[in-house]
mmCIF file of C-alpha atoms in Angstrom:
data_model
loop_
_atom_site.group_PDB
_atom_site.id
_atom_site.type_symbol
_atom_site.label_atom_id
_atom_site.label_comp_id
_atom_site.label_asym_id
_atom_site.label_seq_id
_atom_site.Cartn_x
_atom_site.Cartn_y
_atom_site.Cartn_z
ATOM 1 C CA ALA J 28 -28.136 8.629 -4.968
ATOM 2 C CA GLN J 29 -26.393 7.387 -1.875
ATOM 3 C CA SER J 30 -27.654 4.399 0.084
ATOM 4 C CA VAL J 31 -26.679 2.257 3.051
ATOM 5 C CA THR J 32 -27.361 -1.412 3.714
ATOM 6 C CA GLN J 33 -27.119 -3.023 7.109
ATOM 7 C CA PRO J 34 -27.802 -6.674 6.292
ATOM 8 C CA ASP J 35 -28.259 -7.871 9.870
ATOM 9 C CA ILE J 36 -31.483 -6.753 11.535
ATOM 10 C CA HIS J 37 -30.711 -8.506 14.830
ATOM 11 C CA ILE J 38 -27.467 -9.833 16.283
ATOM 12 C CA THR J 39 -26.992 -11.656 19.586
ATOM 13 C CA VAL J 40 -23.578 -12.070 21.174
ATOM 14 C CA SER J 41 -22.378 -13.243 24.561
ATOM 15 C CA GLU J 42 -20.780 -10.756 26.894
ATOM 16 C CA GLY J 43 -17.036 -10.766 26.374
ATOM 17 C CA ALA J 44 -17.278 -12.031 22.801
ATOM 18 C CA SER J 45 -16.138 -10.028 19.815
ATOM 19 C CA LEU J 46 -18.577 -8.108 17.654
ATOM 20 C CA GLU J 47 -18.743 -7.074 14.016
ATOM 21 C CA LEU J 48 -21.681 -5.159 12.567
ATOM 22 C CA ARG J 49 -21.807 -4.925 8.804
ATOM 23 C CA CYS J 50 -22.425 -1.825 6.742
ATOM 24 C CA ASN J 51 -22.304 -1.497 2.961
ATOM 25 C CA TYR J 52 -22.757 1.790 1.200
ATOM 26 C CA SER J 53 -23.393 3.041 -2.289
ATOM 27 C CA TYR J 54 -21.953 6.380 -3.307
ATOM 28 C CA GLY J 55 -20.291 7.718 -6.421
ATOM 29 C CA ALA J 56 -17.200 9.151 -4.752
ATOM 30 C CA THR J 57 -15.365 8.819 -1.467
ATOM 31 C CA PRO J 58 -18.068 9.099 1.153
ATOM 32 C CA TYR J 59 -18.264 10.412 4.639
ATOM 33 C CA LEU J 60 -19.237 7.501 6.902
ATOM 34 C CA PHE J 61 -20.644 7.422 10.399
ATOM 35 C CA TRP J 62 -21.740 4.954 13.040
ATOM 36 C CA TYR J 63 -24.314 5.997 15.622
ATOM 37 C CA VAL J 64 -25.779 4.118 18.596
ATOM 38 C CA GLN J 65 -29.283 4.496 19.991
ATOM 39 C CA SER J 66 -30.593 3.250 23.325
ATOM 40 C CA PRO J 67 -34.363 2.627 23.562
ATOM 41 C CA GLY J 68 -36.364 5.840 23.484
ATOM 42 C CA GLN J 69 -33.256 7.992 23.164
ATOM 43 C CA GLY J 70 -31.539 10.063 20.531
ATOM 44 C CA LEU J 71 -28.529 8.948 18.519
ATOM 45 C CA GLN J 72 -25.001 9.162 19.859
ATOM 46 C CA LEU J 73 -22.039 9.359 17.508
ATOM 47 C CA LEU J 74 -19.614 6.442 17.914
ATOM 48 C CA LEU J 75 -17.120 7.295 15.183
ATOM 49 C CA LYS J 76 -16.737 8.807 11.738
ATOM 50 C CA TYR J 77 -14.555 8.474 8.656
ATOM 51 C CA PHE J 78 -13.727 11.423 6.473
ATOM 52 C CA SER J 79 -10.337 10.631 4.949
ATOM 53 C CA GLY J 80 -6.877 9.333 5.809
ATOM 54 C CA ASP J 81 -6.353 6.242 7.920
ATOM 55 C CA THR J 82 -8.987 3.687 7.000
ATOM 56 C CA LEU J 83 -9.118 2.263 10.537
ATOM 57 C CA VAL J 84 -11.053 4.654 12.729
ATOM 58 C CA GLN J 85 -11.217 4.558 16.514
ATOM 59 C CA GLY J 86 -14.316 5.685 18.345
ATOM 60 C CA ILE J 87 -15.786 5.924 21.780
ATOM 61 C CA LYS J 88 -16.625 2.989 24.068
ATOM 62 C CA GLY J 89 -13.891 0.822 22.542
ATOM 63 C CA PHE J 90 -15.442 0.644 19.058
ATOM 64 C CA GLU J 91 -13.537 0.824 15.802
ATOM 65 C CA ALA J 92 -14.493 0.664 12.134
ATOM 66 C CA GLU J 93 -12.581 0.004 8.955
ATOM 67 C CA PHE J 94 -13.285 1.677 5.626
ATOM 68 C CA LYS J 95 -12.747 -0.704 2.713
ATOM 69 C CA ARG J 96 -13.229 1.077 -0.582
ATOM 70 C CA SER J 97 -12.933 -2.096 -2.667
ATOM 71 C CA GLN J 98 -15.801 -3.679 -0.758
ATOM 72 C CA SER J 99 -17.838 -0.494 -0.209
ATOM 73 C CA SER J 100 -17.958 -1.406 3.443
ATOM 74 C CA PHE J 101 -17.557 0.283 6.795
ATOM 75 C CA ASN J 102 -17.958 -2.474 9.383
ATOM 76 C CA LEU J 103 -18.071 -1.711 13.079
ATOM 77 C CA ARG J 104 -16.065 -3.882 15.486
ATOM 78 C CA LYS J 105 -15.463 -4.313 19.168
ATOM 79 C CA PRO J 106 -13.099 -6.932 20.587
ATOM 80 C CA SER J 107 -15.063 -7.599 23.788
ATOM 81 C CA VAL J 108 -18.725 -6.697 24.174
ATOM 82 C CA HIS J 109 -20.170 -5.445 27.451
ATOM 83 C CA TRP J 110 -23.805 -5.882 28.488
ATOM 84 C CA SER J 111 -24.228 -2.099 28.288
ATOM 85 C CA ASP J 112 -23.530 -2.242 24.541
ATOM 86 C CA ALA J 113 -27.005 -3.649 23.924
ATOM 87 C CA ALA J 114 -28.660 -1.038 21.708
ATOM 88 C CA GLU J 115 -29.479 -0.289 18.085
ATOM 89 C CA TYR J 116 -26.651 0.690 15.778
ATOM 90 C CA PHE J 117 -26.988 2.814 12.663
ATOM 91 C CA CYS J 118 -24.532 3.290 9.842
ATOM 92 C CA ALA J 119 -24.864 6.466 7.781
ATOM 93 C CA VAL J 120 -23.290 7.905 4.655
ATOM 94 C CA GLY J 121 -22.937 11.600 3.946
ATOM 95 C CA ALA J 122 -22.365 13.373 0.667
ATOM 96 C CA ARG J 123 -19.505 15.760 0.146
ATOM 97 C CA LYS J 124 -19.789 19.282 -1.229
ATOM 98 C CA GLY J 125 -22.988 19.836 -3.081
ATOM 99 C CA GLY J 126 -24.812 17.091 -1.288
ATOM 100 C CA GLY J 127 -26.503 19.429 1.113
ATOM 101 C CA ASN J 128 -24.850 17.826 4.112
ATOM 102 C CA LYS J 129 -27.572 15.205 4.198
ATOM 103 C CA LEU J 130 -27.034 11.856 5.818
ATOM 104 C CA THR J 131 -28.585 8.645 4.557
ATOM 105 C CA PHE J 132 -29.079 6.043 7.264
ATOM 106 C CA GLY J 133 -29.253 2.298 7.168
ATOM 107 C CA THR J 134 -32.192 0.524 8.761
ATOM 108 C CA GLY J 135 -30.189 -0.365 11.847
ATOM 109 C CA THR J 136 -28.912 -3.471 13.611
ATOM 110 C CA GLN J 137 -30.362 -4.380 16.988
ATOM 111 C CA LEU J 138 -27.683 -5.813 19.269
ATOM 112 C CA LYS J 139 -28.610 -8.125 22.126
ATOM 113 C CA VAL J 140 -25.966 -9.149 24.653
ATOM 114 C CA GLU J 141 -26.361 -12.392 26.545
ATOM 115 C CA LEU J 142 -24.886 -12.541 30.032
ATOM 116 C CA ASP O 16 -23.837 22.797 29.096
ATOM 117 C CA GLY O 17 -24.291 22.724 25.307
ATOM 118 C CA GLY O 18 -26.730 20.460 23.577
ATOM 119 C CA ILE O 19 -29.986 19.949 21.750
ATOM 120 C CA THR O 20 -33.301 19.877 23.549
ATOM 121 C CA GLN O 21 -36.573 18.576 22.206
ATOM 122 C CA SER O 22 -39.913 19.025 23.846
ATOM 123 C CA PRO O 23 -42.143 17.472 24.792
ATOM 124 C CA LYS O 24 -40.762 13.947 25.174
ATOM 125 C CA TYR O 25 -44.203 12.445 24.593
ATOM 126 C CA LEU O 26 -47.013 14.072 22.620
ATOM 127 C CA PHE O 27 -50.520 12.896 21.948
ATOM 128 C CA ARG O 28 -52.687 14.335 19.224
ATOM 129 C CA LYS O 29 -56.191 13.755 17.993
ATOM 130 C CA GLU O 30 -56.719 13.103 14.332
ATOM 131 C CA GLY O 31 -57.220 16.307 12.364
ATOM 132 C CA GLN O 32 -55.149 18.470 14.687
ATOM 133 C CA ASN O 33 -51.898 20.200 13.892
ATOM 134 C CA VAL O 34 -49.111 19.865 16.435
ATOM 135 C CA THR O 35 -45.728 21.570 16.776
ATOM 136 C CA LEU O 36 -42.581 19.865 18.024
ATOM 137 C CA SER O 37 -39.881 22.022 19.537
ATOM 138 C CA CYS O 38 -36.150 21.783 18.861
ATOM 139 C CA GLU O 39 -33.625 24.141 20.422
ATOM 140 C CA GLN O 40 -29.826 24.047 20.305
ATOM 141 C CA ASN O 41 -27.164 26.119 22.072
ATOM 142 C CA LEU O 42 -24.217 24.671 20.141
ATOM 143 C CA ASN O 43 -24.078 27.674 17.788
ATOM 144 C CA HIS O 44 -24.607 25.306 14.845
ATOM 145 C CA ASP O 45 -25.795 26.749 11.554
ATOM 146 C CA ALA O 46 -27.568 23.669 10.218
ATOM 147 C CA MET O 47 -30.534 21.862 11.728
ATOM 148 C CA TYR O 48 -32.474 18.794 10.637
ATOM 149 C CA TRP O 49 -35.665 16.884 11.353
ATOM 150 C CA TYR O 50 -35.881 13.122 10.979
ATOM 151 C CA ARG O 51 -38.675 10.661 11.398
ATOM 152 C CA GLN O 52 -37.945 7.189 12.769
ATOM 153 C CA ASP O 53 -40.247 4.210 12.347
ATOM 154 C CA PRO O 54 -39.458 0.653 13.481
ATOM 155 C CA GLY O 55 -37.343 -1.184 10.920
ATOM 156 C CA GLN O 56 -36.990 1.844 8.638
ATOM 157 C CA GLY O 57 -34.084 3.751 10.076
ATOM 158 C CA LEU O 58 -34.182 7.544 9.961
ATOM 159 C CA ARG O 59 -35.773 9.483 7.133
ATOM 160 C CA LEU O 60 -35.116 13.175 6.537
ATOM 161 C CA ILE O 61 -38.157 15.469 6.705
ATOM 162 C CA TYR O 62 -36.667 18.976 6.417
ATOM 163 C CA TYR O 63 -33.324 20.626 6.886
ATOM 164 C CA SER O 64 -32.052 24.156 7.225
ATOM 165 C CA GLN O 65 -28.492 25.288 6.610
ATOM 166 C CA ILE O 66 -29.016 28.899 7.603
ATOM 167 C CA VAL O 67 -31.576 31.129 9.274
ATOM 168 C CA ASN O 68 -34.629 31.946 7.152
ATOM 169 C CA ASP O 69 -33.882 29.143 4.708
ATOM 170 C CA PHE O 70 -34.882 25.480 4.648
ATOM 171 C CA GLN O 71 -35.252 22.640 2.173
ATOM 172 C CA LYS O 72 -37.491 19.624 1.888
ATOM 173 C CA GLY O 73 -36.054 16.267 2.678
ATOM 174 C CA ASP O 74 -37.237 12.895 1.472
ATOM 175 C CA ILE O 75 -40.617 12.836 3.238
ATOM 176 C CA ALA O 76 -41.728 16.474 3.634
ATOM 177 C CA GLU O 77 -45.394 15.999 2.706
ATOM 178 C CA GLY O 78 -47.685 16.839 5.624
ATOM 179 C CA TYR O 79 -44.979 18.690 7.554
ATOM 180 C CA SER O 80 -43.885 22.308 7.784
ATOM 181 C CA VAL O 81 -40.968 24.105 9.458
ATOM 182 C CA SER O 82 -39.665 27.577 10.173
ATOM 183 C CA ARG O 83 -36.189 28.892 10.944
ATOM 184 C CA GLU O 84 -36.526 32.379 12.345
ATOM 185 C CA LYS O 85 -33.681 31.998 14.849
ATOM 186 C CA LYS O 86 -30.401 30.145 14.648
ATOM 187 C CA GLU O 87 -31.179 28.260 17.858
ATOM 188 C CA SER O 88 -34.661 27.064 16.981
ATOM 189 C CA PHE O 89 -36.164 24.817 14.283
ATOM 190 C CA PRO O 90 -39.757 23.872 15.134
ATOM 191 C CA LEU O 91 -41.579 21.179 13.175
ATOM 192 C CA THR O 92 -45.329 21.271 12.625
ATOM 193 C CA VAL O 93 -47.077 18.022 11.865
ATOM 194 C CA THR O 94 -50.219 18.975 9.987
ATOM 195 C CA SER O 95 -53.479 17.139 9.587
ATOM 196 C CA ALA O 96 -52.375 16.362 6.022
ATOM 197 C CA GLN O 97 -49.772 13.891 7.323
ATOM 198 C CA LYS O 98 -51.487 10.530 6.853
ATOM 199 C CA ASN O 99 -49.581 8.498 9.391
ATOM 200 C CA PRO O 100 -47.914 10.843 11.895
ATOM 201 C CA THR O 101 -47.380 8.395 14.761
ATOM 202 C CA ALA O 102 -43.590 8.062 14.991
ATOM 203 C CA PHE O 103 -40.443 9.049 16.872
ATOM 204 C CA TYR O 104 -39.125 12.441 15.724
ATOM 205 C CA LEU O 105 -35.470 13.370 16.028
ATOM 206 C CA CYS O 106 -33.896 16.773 15.639
ATOM 207 C CA ALA O 107 -30.210 17.217 14.827
ATOM 208 C CA SER O 108 -27.776 20.047 14.242
ATOM 209 C CA SER O 109 -24.355 20.475 12.660
ATOM 210 C CA ILE O 110 -21.819 22.986 11.379
ATOM 211 C CA PRO O 111 -21.972 22.652 7.603
ATOM 212 C CA GLY O 112 -18.775 23.021 5.616
ATOM 213 C CA ASP O 113 -18.008 23.026 1.977
ATOM 214 C CA TYR O 114 -15.042 20.686 2.084
ATOM 215 C CA THR O 115 -15.287 19.110 5.461
ATOM 216 C CA ALA O 116 -18.008 16.730 6.450
ATOM 217 C CA ASP O 117 -20.304 18.003 9.086
ATOM 218 C CA THR O 118 -21.128 15.738 11.971
ATOM 219 C CA GLN O 119 -24.740 15.748 13.057
ATOM 220 C CA TYR O 120 -25.583 15.744 16.743
ATOM 221 C CA PHE O 121 -28.986 14.550 17.854
ATOM 222 C CA GLY O 122 -31.541 15.560 20.445
ATOM 223 C CA PRO O 123 -33.349 13.055 22.682
ATOM 224 C CA GLY O 124 -36.423 12.840 20.447
ATOM 225 C CA THR O 125 -40.185 13.324 20.718
ATOM 226 C CA ARG O 126 -42.586 10.425 20.461
ATOM 227 C CA LEU O 127 -45.805 11.516 18.773
ATOM 228 C CA THR O 128 -48.898 9.362 19.027
ATOM 229 C CA VAL O 129 -52.094 10.107 17.161
ATOM 230 C CA LEU O 130 -55.170 8.907 19.006
#
């Protein structure tokens, strides 16, 4: 069965500092990987996704993520954080054919941005 | 303006009552999903449907029921058998594919509180 671990429950960074949110997955083959962001009381917005090809994926709002097969990781990065980035971030892994198109989500990382 | 709508945004229910949460999409997506979100637990899949008139149980289906009579609609009923129904409920939709990963798009959510 697939699983996702986000080891950091809370992260605080200063505005303008760089950010890296960790995500480790468990899956028997090459996975589909996603990062979503959620503002309080809102739905989830897709930041970026990895299906295949280039392991460095660019997303919206200046975010990027790198797929590292050897480390089973898909960490999210941003070079300079803005106060509006404060939110909860979820990593998710999806199964390929036969998996029923189900996503398995991590427990999330809450990002706080200090001004 | 395409998207997913969920109503109501806030819902209050007395113990022992059934309640139905609405989810409608005009994205022409075949697949629809219901998730439950609790603090610190990420998102857990309740039910999903890949085509009209068909649906499958997710990881936590007990105490819930769904129907999929129209492509656009996937209502979720929280029954009195659900022991702890207070949570944030998220609906999502996607275009499932055999060899391409489907990306799930989320609605704004419904917060259900049992009084």
